[in-house]
Every structure is written in structure tokens, then in C-alpha cells.
PDB file of C-alpha atoms in Angstrom:
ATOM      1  CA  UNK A   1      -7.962   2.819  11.118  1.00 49.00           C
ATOM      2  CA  UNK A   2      -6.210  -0.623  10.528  1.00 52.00           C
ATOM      3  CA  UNK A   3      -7.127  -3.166   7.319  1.00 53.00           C
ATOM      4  CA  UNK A   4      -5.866  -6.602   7.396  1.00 53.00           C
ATOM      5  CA  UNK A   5      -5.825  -8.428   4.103  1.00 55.00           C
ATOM      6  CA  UNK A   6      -4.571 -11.354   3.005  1.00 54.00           C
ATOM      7  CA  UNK A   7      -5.353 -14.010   0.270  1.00 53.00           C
ATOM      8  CA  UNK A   8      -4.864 -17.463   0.024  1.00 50.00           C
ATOM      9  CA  UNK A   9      -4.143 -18.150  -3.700  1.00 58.00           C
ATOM     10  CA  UNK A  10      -1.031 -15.333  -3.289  1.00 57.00           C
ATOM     11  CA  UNK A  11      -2.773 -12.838  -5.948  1.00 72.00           C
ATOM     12  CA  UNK A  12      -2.553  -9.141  -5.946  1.00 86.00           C
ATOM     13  CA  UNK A  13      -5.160  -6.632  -4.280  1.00 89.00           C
ATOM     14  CA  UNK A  14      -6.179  -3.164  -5.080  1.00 92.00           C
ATOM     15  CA  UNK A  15      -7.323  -1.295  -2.790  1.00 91.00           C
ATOM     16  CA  UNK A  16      -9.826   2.012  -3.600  1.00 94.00           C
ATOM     17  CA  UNK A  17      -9.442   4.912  -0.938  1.00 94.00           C
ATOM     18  CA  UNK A  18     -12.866   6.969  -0.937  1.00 94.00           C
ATOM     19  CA  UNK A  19     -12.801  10.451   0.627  1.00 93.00           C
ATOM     20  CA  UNK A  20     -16.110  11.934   0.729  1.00 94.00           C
ATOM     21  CA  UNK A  21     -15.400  14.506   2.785  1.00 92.00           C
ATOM     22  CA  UNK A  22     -14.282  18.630   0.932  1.00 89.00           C
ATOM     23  CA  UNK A  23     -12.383  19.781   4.270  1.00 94.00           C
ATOM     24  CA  UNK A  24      -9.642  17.013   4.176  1.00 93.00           C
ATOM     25  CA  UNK A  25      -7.524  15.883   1.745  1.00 94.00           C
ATOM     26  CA  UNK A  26      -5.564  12.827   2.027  1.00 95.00           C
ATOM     27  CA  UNK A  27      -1.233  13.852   1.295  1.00 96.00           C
ATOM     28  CA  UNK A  28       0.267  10.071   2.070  1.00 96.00           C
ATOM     29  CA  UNK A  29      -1.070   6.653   2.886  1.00 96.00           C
ATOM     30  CA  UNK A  30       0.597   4.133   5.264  1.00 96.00           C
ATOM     31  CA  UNK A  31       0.674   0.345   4.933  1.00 93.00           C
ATOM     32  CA  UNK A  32       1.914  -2.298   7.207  1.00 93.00           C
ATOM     33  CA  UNK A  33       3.407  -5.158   5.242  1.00 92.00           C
ATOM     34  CA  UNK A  34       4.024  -8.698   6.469  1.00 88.00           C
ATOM     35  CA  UNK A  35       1.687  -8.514  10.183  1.00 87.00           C
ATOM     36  CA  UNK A  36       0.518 -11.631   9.542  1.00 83.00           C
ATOM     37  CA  UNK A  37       3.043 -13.434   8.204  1.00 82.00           C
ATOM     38  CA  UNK A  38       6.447 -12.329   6.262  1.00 81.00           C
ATOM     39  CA  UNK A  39       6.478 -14.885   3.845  1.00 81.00           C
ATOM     40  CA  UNK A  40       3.437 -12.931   2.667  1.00 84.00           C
ATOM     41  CA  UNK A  41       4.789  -9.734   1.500  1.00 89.00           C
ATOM     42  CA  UNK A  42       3.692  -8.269  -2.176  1.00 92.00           C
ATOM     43  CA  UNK A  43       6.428  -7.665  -4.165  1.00 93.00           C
ATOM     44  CA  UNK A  44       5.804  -3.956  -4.670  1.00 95.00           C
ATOM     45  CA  UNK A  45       3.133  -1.129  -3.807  1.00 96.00           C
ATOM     46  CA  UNK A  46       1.838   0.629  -6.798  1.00 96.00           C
ATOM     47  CA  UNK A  47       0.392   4.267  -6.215  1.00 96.00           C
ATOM     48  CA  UNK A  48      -0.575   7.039  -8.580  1.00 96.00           C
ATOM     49  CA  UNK A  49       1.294   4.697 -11.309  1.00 95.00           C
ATOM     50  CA  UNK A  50       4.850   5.032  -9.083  1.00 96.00           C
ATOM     51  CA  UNK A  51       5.709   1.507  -8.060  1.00 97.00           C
ATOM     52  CA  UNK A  52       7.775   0.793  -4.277  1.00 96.00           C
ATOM     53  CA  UNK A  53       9.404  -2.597  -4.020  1.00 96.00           C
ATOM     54  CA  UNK A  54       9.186  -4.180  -0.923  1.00 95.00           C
ATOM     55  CA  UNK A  55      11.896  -6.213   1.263  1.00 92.00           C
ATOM     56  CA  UNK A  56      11.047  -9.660   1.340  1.00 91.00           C
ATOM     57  CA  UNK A  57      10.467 -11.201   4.837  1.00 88.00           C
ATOM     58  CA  UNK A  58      10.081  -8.076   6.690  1.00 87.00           C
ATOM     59  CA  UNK A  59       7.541  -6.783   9.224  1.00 91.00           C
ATOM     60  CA  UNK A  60       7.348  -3.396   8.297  1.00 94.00           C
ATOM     61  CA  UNK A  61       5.659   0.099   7.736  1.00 96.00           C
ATOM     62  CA  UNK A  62       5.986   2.041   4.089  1.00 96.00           C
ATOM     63  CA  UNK A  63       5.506   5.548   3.895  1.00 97.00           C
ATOM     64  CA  UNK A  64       4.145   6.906   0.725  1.00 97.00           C
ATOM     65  CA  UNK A  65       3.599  10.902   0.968  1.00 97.00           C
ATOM     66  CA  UNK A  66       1.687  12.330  -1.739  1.00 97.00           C
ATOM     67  CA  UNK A  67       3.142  14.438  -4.751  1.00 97.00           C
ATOM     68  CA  UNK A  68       1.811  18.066  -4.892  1.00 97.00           C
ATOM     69  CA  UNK A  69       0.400  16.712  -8.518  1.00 97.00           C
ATOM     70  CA  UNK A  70      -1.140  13.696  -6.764  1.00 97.00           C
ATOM     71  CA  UNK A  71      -2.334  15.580  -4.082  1.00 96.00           C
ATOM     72  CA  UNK A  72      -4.773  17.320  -6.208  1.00 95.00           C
ATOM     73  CA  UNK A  73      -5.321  14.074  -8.305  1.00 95.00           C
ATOM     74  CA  UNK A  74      -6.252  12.093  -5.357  1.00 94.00           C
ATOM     75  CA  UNK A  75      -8.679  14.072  -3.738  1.00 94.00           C
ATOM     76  CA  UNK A  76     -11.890  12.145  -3.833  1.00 95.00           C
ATOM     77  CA  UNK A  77     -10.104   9.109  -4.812  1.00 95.00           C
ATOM     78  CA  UNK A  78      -6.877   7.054  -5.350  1.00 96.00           C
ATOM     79  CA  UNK A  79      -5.814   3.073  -5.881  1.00 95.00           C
ATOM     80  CA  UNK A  80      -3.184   1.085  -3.961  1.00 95.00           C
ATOM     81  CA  UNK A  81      -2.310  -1.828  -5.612  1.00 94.00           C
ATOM     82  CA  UNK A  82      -0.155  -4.410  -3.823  1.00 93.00           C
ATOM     83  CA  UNK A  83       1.318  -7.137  -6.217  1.00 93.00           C
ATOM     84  CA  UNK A  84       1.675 -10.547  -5.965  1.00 90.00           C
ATOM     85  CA  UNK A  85       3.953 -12.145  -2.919  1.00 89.00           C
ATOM     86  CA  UNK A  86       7.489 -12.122  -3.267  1.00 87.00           C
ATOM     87  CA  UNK A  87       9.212 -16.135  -4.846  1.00 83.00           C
ATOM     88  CA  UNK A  88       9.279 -18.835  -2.741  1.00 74.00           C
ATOM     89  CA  UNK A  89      13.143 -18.706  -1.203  1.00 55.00           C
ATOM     90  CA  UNK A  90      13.240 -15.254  -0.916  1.00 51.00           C
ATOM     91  CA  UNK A  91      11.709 -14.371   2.767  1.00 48.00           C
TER      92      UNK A  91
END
């Protein structure tokens, strides 16, 4: 399903996935950066402690498949964190 999210003082979000369910486990997550706007892009992703940087001023999808380690780890749960936007003058 899709999530929109935004905020207006340019912060950072994290974002808890719950999986409640034993027969599936989740092996990647997909966001959608920059929908809404590009000048509102997050700096980086930060999963499982790994951390993606973004491209300022872009409308686009990042793919982050799962480690075999992380796999396991994130089973019932895991965190995406999304930083704050990128500077001013850089989208």
C-alpha cells in the first residue's frame, strides 16, 4: 500500500514496519522519494543501521532488498529512518 509523509518544519521521520503475520516475511522495502515535491527529499534512508543517500531533486523509487542477516532480524519488525531534507540550493 502507499504512505505519504511529509513535514513542515523539514525534520526527519522514522518509520516502524509491524508484521504480525508467521507465513510472510518481509526481504526489501520500497520508498518513493520526492512525490510531493523534490525540494523535499531526506538526505539519506537509514535501514538495519546501513545508510542510502539520496539524489537531491529527484522523483524517484529506492530499492532496499533485505540482507540474509536482516532478513531474519526483521521479521516481526524493522525501522526506516529518513533524515532531514537535503540544503537549500541543492534540488
Amino acid at each position: 500500500d502507499d504512505f505519504l509523509s511529509g513535514s513542515a518544519h523539514g525534520g526527519g521521520l522514522a518509520i516502524t514496519v509491524s508484521n504480525s503475520s508467521a507465513a510472510l516475511v518481509p526481504i526489501g522495502v520500497r520508498v518513493l522519494l520526492g512525490a510531493s515535491h523534490p525540494r523535499q527529499v531526506p538526505a539519506t534512508i537509514k535501514l538495519f543501521g546501513r545508510t542510502v543517500p539520496t539524489a537531491p531533486g529527484e522523483r524517484r523509487w529506492y530499492d532496499l532488498p533485505f540482507t540474509p542477516a536482516e532478513t531474519v532480524a526483521g521479521q516481526r519488525f524493522f525501522t526506516v529512518t529518513l533524515s532531514a531534507v537535503h540544503p537549500a540550493g541543492r534540488a
